Short mmCIF file of C-alpha atoms and ligand atoms in Angstrom, two decimals:
data_model
loop_
_atom_site.label_atom_id
_atom_site.label_comp_id
_atom_site.label_asym_id
_atom_site.label_seq_id
_atom_site.Cartn_x
_atom_site.Cartn_y
_atom_site.Cartn_z
CA MET A 1 -128.65 19.03 -8.38
CA THR A 2 -127.53 19.59 -4.60
CA LYS A 3 -124.06 18.77 -4.02
CA PHE A 4 -123.22 15.96 -1.55
CA TYR A 5 -121.59 18.30 0.82
CA GLU A 6 -124.77 20.60 0.81
CA LEU A 7 -127.08 17.75 1.96
CA SER A 8 -128.10 17.24 5.62
CA THR A 9 -126.75 13.77 7.17
CA ALA A 10 -130.28 12.35 6.75
CA ASN A 11 -130.48 13.42 3.13
CA ARG A 12 -126.97 12.07 2.43
CA LEU A 13 -127.93 8.75 3.81
CA ALA A 14 -131.01 8.79 1.58
CA GLN A 15 -129.07 9.48 -1.30
CA LEU A 16 -126.59 6.48 -0.56
CA ARG A 17 -129.53 4.16 -0.02
CA ALA A 18 -131.07 5.29 -3.32
CA GLU A 19 -127.72 4.71 -4.98
CA ASP A 20 -127.57 1.34 -3.23
CA SER A 21 -124.36 2.07 -1.65
CA ILE A 22 -125.71 0.93 1.56
CA ASP A 23 -128.63 -1.36 2.51
CA ASP A 24 -131.22 -1.06 5.34
CA ASP A 25 -128.72 -2.81 7.61
CA ASP A 26 -126.04 -0.31 7.00
CA LEU A 27 -128.43 2.44 7.50
CA ARG A 28 -128.98 1.04 11.09
CA VAL A 29 -125.38 0.84 11.75
CA LEU A 30 -125.01 4.40 10.94
CA THR A 31 -128.08 5.77 12.62
CA ASP A 32 -128.55 3.36 15.62
CA GLU A 33 -126.87 3.94 18.77
CA PRO A 34 -124.59 2.37 19.76
CA ALA A 35 -123.12 1.43 16.44
CA LEU A 36 -120.52 -0.79 18.31
CA PRO A 37 -122.30 -3.15 20.68
CA THR A 38 -120.96 -3.59 24.24
CA ALA A 39 -121.02 -7.31 23.58
CA VAL A 40 -118.37 -6.84 20.89
CA ALA A 41 -116.57 -3.73 22.38
CA ALA A 42 -116.10 -5.72 25.76
CA ASN A 43 -114.20 -8.47 24.08
CA MET A 44 -111.81 -6.05 22.08
CA VAL A 45 -109.95 -4.44 24.99
CA GLU A 46 -109.53 -4.86 28.49
CA ASN A 47 -111.47 -2.96 31.16
CA GLN A 48 -113.98 -1.55 28.65
CA ILE A 49 -116.26 1.01 29.82
CA GLY A 50 -117.66 2.72 26.59
CA ASN A 51 -116.94 3.49 23.02
CA PHE A 52 -115.34 6.70 21.71
CA PRO A 53 -117.23 7.74 18.66
CA VAL A 54 -115.60 10.25 15.88
CA PRO A 55 -117.45 11.38 13.02
CA LEU A 56 -117.34 9.40 9.92
CA GLY A 57 -117.61 11.32 6.83
CA LEU A 58 -117.02 10.56 2.94
CA ALA A 59 -114.54 12.48 1.08
CA ASP A 60 -116.07 13.00 -2.17
CA HIS A 61 -114.78 13.21 -5.94
CA PHE A 62 -112.10 10.59 -5.80
CA VAL A 63 -111.33 8.79 -9.15
CA ILE A 64 -108.63 6.09 -8.41
CA ASP A 65 -107.38 4.17 -11.43
CA GLY A 66 -110.45 4.95 -13.24
CA GLU A 67 -113.03 4.12 -10.41
CA ALA A 68 -115.10 6.87 -8.87
CA LEU A 69 -115.23 6.51 -5.19
CA ARG A 70 -116.41 8.36 -1.91
CA VAL A 71 -113.84 7.57 0.49
CA PRO A 72 -115.02 7.02 4.17
CA MET A 73 -112.71 8.88 6.66
CA ALA A 74 -113.03 8.99 10.63
CA VAL A 75 -111.61 12.02 11.96
CA GLU A 76 -112.38 14.68 14.51
CA GLU A 77 -110.46 17.53 12.79
CA PRO A 78 -113.08 19.66 10.95
CA SER A 79 -111.28 20.47 7.57
CA VAL A 80 -109.82 17.30 6.78
CA ILE A 81 -112.64 15.68 4.63
CA ALA A 82 -113.49 18.98 2.94
CA ALA A 83 -109.52 19.41 2.18
CA ALA A 84 -109.57 15.71 0.62
CA SER A 85 -112.65 16.24 -1.47
CA ASN A 86 -111.43 19.60 -2.70
CA ALA A 87 -108.17 18.25 -3.99
CA ALA A 88 -109.78 15.05 -5.50
CA GLN A 89 -112.02 17.04 -7.45
CA ARG A 90 -109.20 19.31 -9.11
CA ILE A 91 -107.36 16.09 -9.56
CA ALA A 92 -110.40 13.97 -11.18
CA ARG A 93 -110.55 16.58 -13.84
CA ALA A 94 -107.31 15.57 -15.34
CA GLY A 95 -108.13 11.86 -15.00
CA GLY A 96 -107.62 10.86 -11.46
CA PHE A 97 -105.13 9.08 -9.50
CA ARG A 98 -103.00 6.31 -10.96
CA THR A 99 -101.48 3.98 -8.43
CA SER A 100 -98.91 1.14 -8.15
CA ILE A 101 -98.57 -1.24 -5.32
CA ARG A 102 -95.87 -3.42 -4.04
CA ARG A 103 -96.91 -6.16 -1.67
CA ASP A 104 -94.14 -8.56 -1.25
CA GLY A 105 -94.34 -9.22 2.50
CA ILE A 106 -93.53 -8.32 6.26
CA ILE A 107 -90.07 -9.18 7.80
CA ALA A 108 -90.32 -10.93 11.25
CA GLN A 109 -86.98 -10.86 13.25
CA ILE A 110 -85.79 -13.66 15.50
CA VAL A 111 -83.21 -12.40 17.63
CA PHE A 112 -80.48 -14.33 19.75
CA THR A 113 -77.97 -12.95 21.99
CA GLY A 114 -74.62 -14.51 22.35
CA ILE A 115 -71.79 -14.96 19.88
CA PRO A 116 -72.12 -18.34 17.79
CA ALA A 117 -68.81 -20.05 17.26
CA SER A 118 -68.35 -18.78 13.85
CA PRO A 119 -70.21 -16.08 11.85
CA GLU A 120 -71.22 -18.80 9.40
CA VAL A 121 -72.93 -20.63 12.19
CA LEU A 122 -76.44 -19.30 11.71
CA GLN A 123 -76.04 -19.08 7.83
CA MET A 124 -75.19 -22.88 7.91
CA PHE A 125 -78.01 -23.68 10.29
CA VAL A 126 -80.80 -21.96 8.02
CA ARG A 127 -79.37 -23.63 4.88
CA GLU A 128 -79.33 -27.07 6.48
CA HIS A 129 -82.96 -26.48 8.24
CA GLU A 130 -84.68 -24.48 5.63
CA ALA A 131 -87.01 -27.15 4.49
CA GLU A 132 -87.98 -27.82 8.12
CA ILE A 133 -88.47 -24.08 8.93
CA ARG A 134 -90.67 -23.60 6.04
CA LYS A 135 -92.54 -26.77 7.38
CA VAL A 136 -92.82 -25.34 10.93
CA ALA A 137 -93.89 -22.01 9.63
CA HIS A 138 -96.65 -23.68 7.41
CA ASN A 139 -97.96 -25.70 10.30
CA ALA A 140 -97.93 -22.58 12.67
CA HIS A 141 -100.87 -21.09 10.14
CA PRO A 142 -101.84 -23.74 7.68
CA SER A 143 -104.43 -21.41 6.28
CA LEU A 144 -102.24 -18.70 4.96
CA GLN A 145 -101.12 -20.58 2.09
CA THR A 146 -104.81 -20.88 0.94
CA HIS A 147 -105.26 -17.17 1.16
CA GLY A 148 -102.15 -16.62 -1.15
CA GLY A 149 -99.79 -15.95 1.69
CA GLY A 150 -96.87 -17.71 3.22
CA LEU A 151 -93.14 -17.74 4.44
CA ARG A 152 -91.40 -16.41 1.32
CA LYS A 153 -87.91 -16.14 2.51
CA VAL A 154 -85.59 -17.05 5.32
CA SER A 155 -82.17 -14.99 5.79
CA VAL A 156 -79.48 -14.22 8.26
CA SER A 157 -78.95 -10.64 8.97
CA ALA A 158 -75.47 -9.39 9.50
CA SER A 159 -74.73 -9.48 13.31
CA ALA A 160 -74.45 -6.43 15.34
CA GLU A 161 -72.92 -5.98 18.84
CA GLY A 162 -73.66 -9.38 20.13
CA PHE A 163 -76.99 -9.81 18.68
CA GLU A 164 -77.71 -12.48 16.07
CA GLU A 165 -80.57 -12.59 13.80
CA ILE A 166 -82.66 -14.66 11.53
CA ASP A 167 -85.23 -12.86 9.29
CA LEU A 168 -88.29 -14.27 8.00
CA LEU A 169 -90.16 -12.70 5.04
CA ILE A 170 -93.77 -13.37 5.21
CA ASP A 171 -96.77 -12.56 2.90
CA PRO A 172 -99.82 -12.10 4.89
CA GLY A 173 -102.32 -12.33 1.93
CA ASP A 174 -104.92 -9.59 2.23
CA ALA A 175 -104.41 -9.41 6.07
CA MET A 176 -102.70 -6.57 7.93
CA GLY A 177 -100.46 -9.39 9.30
CA ALA A 178 -99.41 -8.79 12.89
CA ASN A 179 -101.17 -11.86 14.08
CA VAL A 180 -100.03 -14.28 11.48
CA VAL A 181 -96.49 -12.96 11.07
CA ASN A 182 -95.84 -12.99 14.83
CA THR A 183 -97.51 -16.41 15.15
CA ILE A 184 -95.14 -17.84 12.62
CA ALA A 185 -92.23 -15.90 14.13
CA GLU A 186 -92.76 -17.43 17.49
CA ALA A 187 -93.18 -21.14 16.24
CA VAL A 188 -90.08 -20.82 13.90
CA ALA A 189 -88.15 -19.14 16.88
CA LYS A 190 -88.84 -22.00 19.27
CA TYR A 191 -87.81 -24.68 16.74
CA CYS A 192 -84.38 -22.73 16.12
CA ALA A 193 -83.72 -22.18 19.64
CA GLU A 194 -84.04 -25.65 20.69
CA ARG A 195 -81.26 -26.59 17.98
CA LEU A 196 -78.97 -23.70 18.34
CA ASP A 197 -76.39 -24.40 21.13
CA GLY A 198 -74.95 -21.31 22.82
CA LEU A 199 -77.48 -18.74 21.47
CA ASP A 200 -80.27 -17.56 23.85
CA LEU A 201 -83.43 -16.52 22.29
CA LEU A 202 -84.28 -12.91 23.00
CA MET A 203 -87.35 -12.27 20.92
CA ALA A 204 -89.34 -12.90 18.07
CA ILE A 205 -91.55 -10.20 16.52
CA LEU A 206 -92.32 -8.57 13.18
CA SER A 207 -90.95 -5.35 12.23
CA ASN A 208 -93.08 -2.19 11.40
CA LYS A 209 -90.43 -1.25 9.18
CA THR A 210 -92.20 -2.59 6.16
CA GLU A 211 -90.52 -1.46 2.97
CA ASN A 212 -91.94 -4.22 0.99
CA GLN A 213 -95.59 -3.13 1.54
CA ARG A 214 -95.75 0.31 -0.19
CA ALA A 215 -98.04 2.21 -2.35
CA ARG A 216 -97.40 4.89 -4.96
CA SER A 217 -100.02 7.25 -6.42
CA GLU A 218 -99.63 10.03 -9.08
CA ALA A 219 -101.90 13.02 -9.60
CA ARG A 220 -102.01 15.53 -12.01
CA ILE A 221 -103.76 18.92 -12.02
CA ASP A 222 -104.29 21.33 -15.01
CA PHE A 223 -102.87 24.85 -14.32
CA GLY A 224 -106.42 25.92 -14.92
CA ASN A 225 -107.81 24.10 -11.99
CA LEU A 226 -105.60 25.78 -9.51
CA PRO A 227 -106.33 29.32 -9.53
CA THR A 228 -107.58 31.33 -6.59
CA ARG A 229 -108.99 34.76 -6.53
CA ASP A 230 -105.75 36.69 -6.32
CA MET A 231 -103.37 34.09 -8.06
CA ASP A 232 -103.44 32.59 -11.53
CA GLY A 233 -103.12 28.57 -11.62
CA GLU A 234 -99.59 28.42 -13.12
CA GLU A 235 -98.15 30.72 -10.07
CA VAL A 236 -100.11 28.59 -7.56
CA ALA A 237 -98.36 25.37 -9.32
CA HIS A 238 -95.06 26.78 -8.81
CA HIS A 239 -95.62 28.02 -5.12
CA ILE A 240 -96.85 24.49 -4.26
CA VAL A 241 -93.76 23.15 -5.83
CA ALA A 242 -91.58 25.50 -3.93
CA ALA A 243 -93.54 24.64 -0.89
CA ALA A 244 -93.15 20.92 -1.46
CA ARG A 245 -89.27 21.61 -1.89
CA PHE A 246 -89.01 23.54 1.26
CA ALA A 247 -90.38 20.47 3.05
CA GLU A 248 -87.30 18.41 1.83
CA VAL A 249 -84.74 20.98 3.10
CA SER A 250 -86.60 22.14 6.28
CA PRO A 251 -87.04 19.54 9.17
CA LEU A 252 -89.24 21.96 10.92
CA ARG A 253 -91.59 22.14 7.70
CA ALA A 254 -91.07 18.53 6.98
CA ALA A 255 -92.78 17.48 10.07
CA THR A 256 -95.78 19.81 9.44
CA HIS A 257 -95.93 18.89 5.80
CA ASN A 258 -96.08 15.18 6.84
CA LYS A 259 -98.93 15.80 9.40
CA GLY A 260 -100.97 17.16 6.60
CA ILE A 261 -100.43 13.82 4.52
CA MET A 262 -101.23 11.82 7.62
CA ASN A 263 -104.54 13.73 8.26
CA GLY A 264 -105.92 12.00 4.94
CA ILE A 265 -104.20 8.69 5.58
CA ASN A 266 -105.09 8.11 9.40
CA ALA A 267 -108.63 8.93 8.80
CA VAL A 268 -109.07 6.07 6.03
CA VAL A 269 -106.93 3.75 8.07
CA LEU A 270 -109.16 4.32 10.99
CA ALA A 271 -112.29 4.06 9.10
CA THR A 272 -111.31 0.86 7.51
CA GLY A 273 -110.55 -0.89 11.05
CA ASN A 274 -106.74 -0.94 10.44
CA ASP A 275 -104.11 -0.23 12.82
CA THR A 276 -103.28 3.57 13.02
CA ARG A 277 -100.10 3.11 15.02
CA ASN A 278 -98.73 0.53 12.63
CA ILE A 279 -99.37 2.66 9.63
CA SER A 280 -97.49 5.67 11.24
CA ALA A 281 -94.72 3.58 12.45
CA ALA A 282 -94.18 2.07 8.92
CA ALA A 283 -94.65 5.54 7.32
CA TYR A 284 -92.17 7.56 9.36
CA ALA A 285 -89.61 4.43 9.53
CA ASP A 286 -89.09 5.06 5.88
CA LEU A 287 -87.74 8.74 6.38
CA ASN A 288 -84.43 9.87 7.04
CA GLU A 289 -81.83 12.74 6.68
CA GLN A 290 -82.26 12.43 2.95
CA ARG A 291 -85.73 11.40 2.61
CA LYS A 292 -87.90 13.88 4.67
CA THR A 293 -91.40 13.15 3.17
CA TRP A 294 -93.19 10.66 1.05
CA THR A 295 -94.43 13.16 -1.58
CA LYS A 296 -92.77 15.01 -4.35
CA TRP A 297 -94.36 17.73 -6.72
CA SER A 298 -93.09 19.14 -10.03
CA ILE A 299 -94.18 21.01 -13.14
CA ASP A 300 -95.01 19.40 -16.63
CA GLU A 301 -94.60 22.38 -18.78
CA GLU A 302 -95.54 20.62 -21.94
CA ARG A 303 -98.95 19.60 -20.51
CA ARG A 304 -99.18 22.77 -18.18
CA GLN A 305 -100.10 20.63 -15.29
CA LEU A 306 -98.84 20.16 -11.52
CA VAL A 307 -97.60 16.72 -11.09
CA GLY A 308 -97.77 15.15 -7.41
CA HIS A 309 -96.40 11.62 -6.44
CA ILE A 310 -96.42 9.77 -3.27
CA ASP A 311 -94.38 6.71 -2.32
CA ILE A 312 -94.94 5.56 1.26
CA PRO A 313 -95.02 2.11 3.16
CA LEU A 314 -98.68 1.20 4.09
CA PRO A 315 -98.87 -2.22 5.56
CA LEU A 316 -102.72 -2.55 5.22
CA GLY A 317 -105.08 -5.42 5.46
CA SER A 318 -108.61 -5.79 3.96
CA VAL A 319 -109.59 -8.80 6.02
CA GLY A 320 -109.26 -10.17 9.62
CA GLY A 321 -108.73 -8.43 12.82
CA ALA A 322 -111.02 -5.20 13.63
CA MET A 323 -112.04 -4.93 9.95
CA SER A 324 -114.07 -8.25 10.77
CA THR A 325 -115.54 -7.10 14.11
CA LEU A 326 -116.22 -3.48 13.97
CA PRO A 327 -119.43 -3.02 11.91
CA MET A 328 -118.40 0.52 10.99
CA ALA A 329 -115.16 -0.87 9.29
CA LYS A 330 -117.07 -3.45 7.33
CA LEU A 331 -119.21 -0.59 6.33
CA SER A 332 -116.20 1.61 5.09
CA LEU A 333 -114.88 -1.19 3.26
CA LYS A 334 -118.37 -1.80 1.45
CA LEU A 335 -118.53 1.92 0.62
CA LEU A 336 -115.07 1.28 -0.74
CA HIS A 337 -116.51 -1.69 -2.99
CA ASN A 338 -114.83 -4.10 -0.69
CA PRO A 339 -110.93 -3.54 -2.17
CA ASP A 340 -108.46 -6.17 -1.59
CA ALA A 341 -105.65 -5.02 0.46
CA SER A 342 -103.50 -3.82 -2.56
CA ARG A 343 -106.37 -1.61 -3.88
CA LEU A 344 -106.91 -0.22 -0.27
CA MET A 345 -103.31 0.73 -0.22
CA GLY A 346 -103.82 2.66 -3.48
CA ILE A 347 -106.86 4.46 -2.17
CA VAL A 348 -105.16 5.49 1.18
CA ALA A 349 -102.13 6.77 -0.50
CA SER A 350 -104.15 8.58 -2.90
CA VAL A 351 -106.19 10.26 -0.07
CA GLY A 352 -102.61 11.29 1.55
CA LEU A 353 -101.55 12.88 -1.69
CA ALA A 354 -104.96 14.92 -1.89
CA SER A 355 -104.35 16.05 1.68
CA ASN A 356 -101.08 17.23 1.10
CA LEU A 357 -102.24 19.17 -2.12
CA SER A 358 -105.09 20.79 -0.40
CA ALA A 359 -102.92 22.01 2.56
CA MET A 360 -100.07 23.39 0.23
CA ARG A 361 -102.64 25.12 -2.07
CA ALA A 362 -104.30 26.81 0.87
CA LEU A 363 -100.72 27.61 2.45
CA VAL A 364 -99.37 29.32 -0.48
CA THR A 365 -102.61 31.33 -1.38
CA ARG A 366 -104.97 32.37 1.48
CA GLY A 367 -103.28 30.50 4.23
CA ILE A 368 -105.30 27.77 6.10
CA GLN A 369 -107.16 29.50 8.61
CA GLU A 370 -109.80 30.96 6.45
CA GLY A 371 -111.26 27.66 5.41
CA HIS A 372 -110.49 25.98 8.63
CA MET A 373 -112.00 28.80 10.88
CA ASN A 374 -115.41 28.45 8.98
CA LEU A 375 -115.65 24.82 9.88
CA GLN A 376 -114.23 25.52 13.45
CA PHE A 377 -117.14 28.09 13.75
CA LYS A 378 -119.46 25.42 12.63
CA SER A 379 -118.25 23.06 15.11
CA LEU A 380 -118.50 25.51 17.83
CA ALA A 381 -121.87 26.48 16.91
CA MET A 382 -123.25 22.76 16.96
CA SER A 383 -121.45 22.18 20.12
CA ALA A 384 -123.53 25.10 21.68
CA GLY A 385 -126.69 23.36 20.41
CA ALA A 386 -127.47 25.28 17.33
CA LYS A 387 -129.88 23.64 15.08
CA PRO A 388 -129.46 23.24 11.36
CA ASP A 389 -131.50 26.40 10.86
CA GLU A 390 -129.81 28.47 13.50
CA LEU A 391 -126.13 27.34 12.35
CA GLU A 392 -125.60 29.83 9.46
CA GLN A 393 -126.47 32.78 11.72
CA VAL A 394 -124.19 31.76 14.86
CA VAL A 395 -121.40 30.97 12.28
CA ALA A 396 -121.56 34.35 10.72
CA ALA A 397 -121.81 35.93 14.02
CA LEU A 398 -118.59 34.09 15.21
CA ARG A 399 -116.93 35.07 12.06
CA ALA A 400 -117.62 38.86 12.45
CA ASP A 401 -115.77 38.71 15.79
CA SER A 402 -113.43 35.72 15.10
CA SER A 403 -110.78 36.85 17.92
CA ASN A 404 -113.58 36.19 20.56
CA ALA A 405 -114.87 32.77 19.18
CA SER A 406 -115.32 30.21 21.74
CA LEU A 407 -117.98 27.82 22.91
CA GLU A 408 -118.95 30.52 25.32
CA THR A 409 -119.43 33.13 22.87
CA ALA A 410 -121.36 30.68 20.45
CA THR A 411 -123.73 29.69 23.36
CA SER A 412 -124.31 33.39 24.41
CA LEU A 413 -125.13 34.31 20.64
CA LEU A 414 -127.19 31.43 20.27
CA ASN A 415 -129.13 32.32 23.22
CA GLN A 416 -129.42 36.01 22.20
CA MET A 417 -130.74 34.96 18.69
CA ARG A 418 -133.17 32.83 20.31
CA ASN A 419 -134.34 35.61 22.67
CA THR A 420 -134.86 38.11 19.98
CA LEU A 421 -137.04 35.57 18.13
CA LYS A 422 -139.23 35.16 20.96
C1 MEV B 1 -103.22 20.72 9.74
O1 MEV B 1 -104.06 19.92 10.27
C2 MEV B 1 -102.41 20.25 8.62
C3 MEV B 1 -101.38 21.32 7.68
O2 MEV B 1 -100.71 22.14 8.82
C4 MEV B 1 -100.52 20.63 6.88
C5 MEV B 1 -99.41 21.55 6.29
O3 MEV B 1 -98.91 22.55 6.70
O4 MEV B 1 -98.98 21.01 5.15
C6 MEV B 1 -102.32 22.27 7.04
#
């Protein structure tokens, strides 16, 4: 049977339709122009003048907690989807990804300036007013409780350099949470400010440091599924472990290692209408001098497997915001079988781990350019206007003289090819 990646876009859509993964309306969203109607886009941002489409593709072969999935990814970099699919296939052969999720809430900071009469003033205020604060929080967003969320904890953070801080831990249910958390924080801030003499309210805002919303995923790969033409699987596994270890000791390398993880994560986050900046901010806020990356790789000698773990804050949502307005985001979630937010976190973390594996396997064997350049050549050929039946020839010619590959060369090669066929 022809593999998914070997099909034309039209045939991929036909297969998805035949499998009932998409219906006729979805087909229209995927093929009609524009996928994002101006009436919607104009109300999403100020001064809207158009849309900025990036390709949406499906990373194939993912098996996550026993469920087989094709994962939608929105990304402009040619090799990202191929790399994720390639690693997912190796991981699926050993049973796929196993995830565990913690989704305990997001912290909002209510910050005051000025020194209270004594350090205990705020503590006492919170103790005495906690029931009222909970009421104010509830009334600011009454429907949150019906969606399983709400204010979980009110606490006073140790004061620092003239700043006093009340923290709210808020469970946003299945929403990403920015709107609901900020609405509640502002309402509670107003209530507190009116009652706290001598303190000035500076701000109330959620923190993007979300260590309570984190996803873990584990992947195993048999040595037998790792070899290349020139290296056996066990050696590849040991080199991957060394590469991962190097990222832990080299800040220069850690930045690139993490970029590779983010390649996968960002693309799924964008495809599902989540906030890519929020996810980046949360993920990087988890790193420090001691912890330079989110992944760890080791060897299980007994089972002759390479073992990978990712542990990363991912404050994702599966309802609300752009997820409900962007037709492509709704469709991506449908292709993922409409996961709740926790499930989506596990999927996204797994794609990050897969991207990391693929990058390291390429780096410690043939290098990344070989695979990368093939896709780059294809992209150049397409930009030059090559039709599907012309692609292969233009790509081969670009590869043969790779140091001169450019859009100009691709265009001239295509023209030459067409002229000789006349
Ligand atoms: C390229 O987009 C990402 C890599 O550089 C990641 C890595 O080096 O691990 C290949």
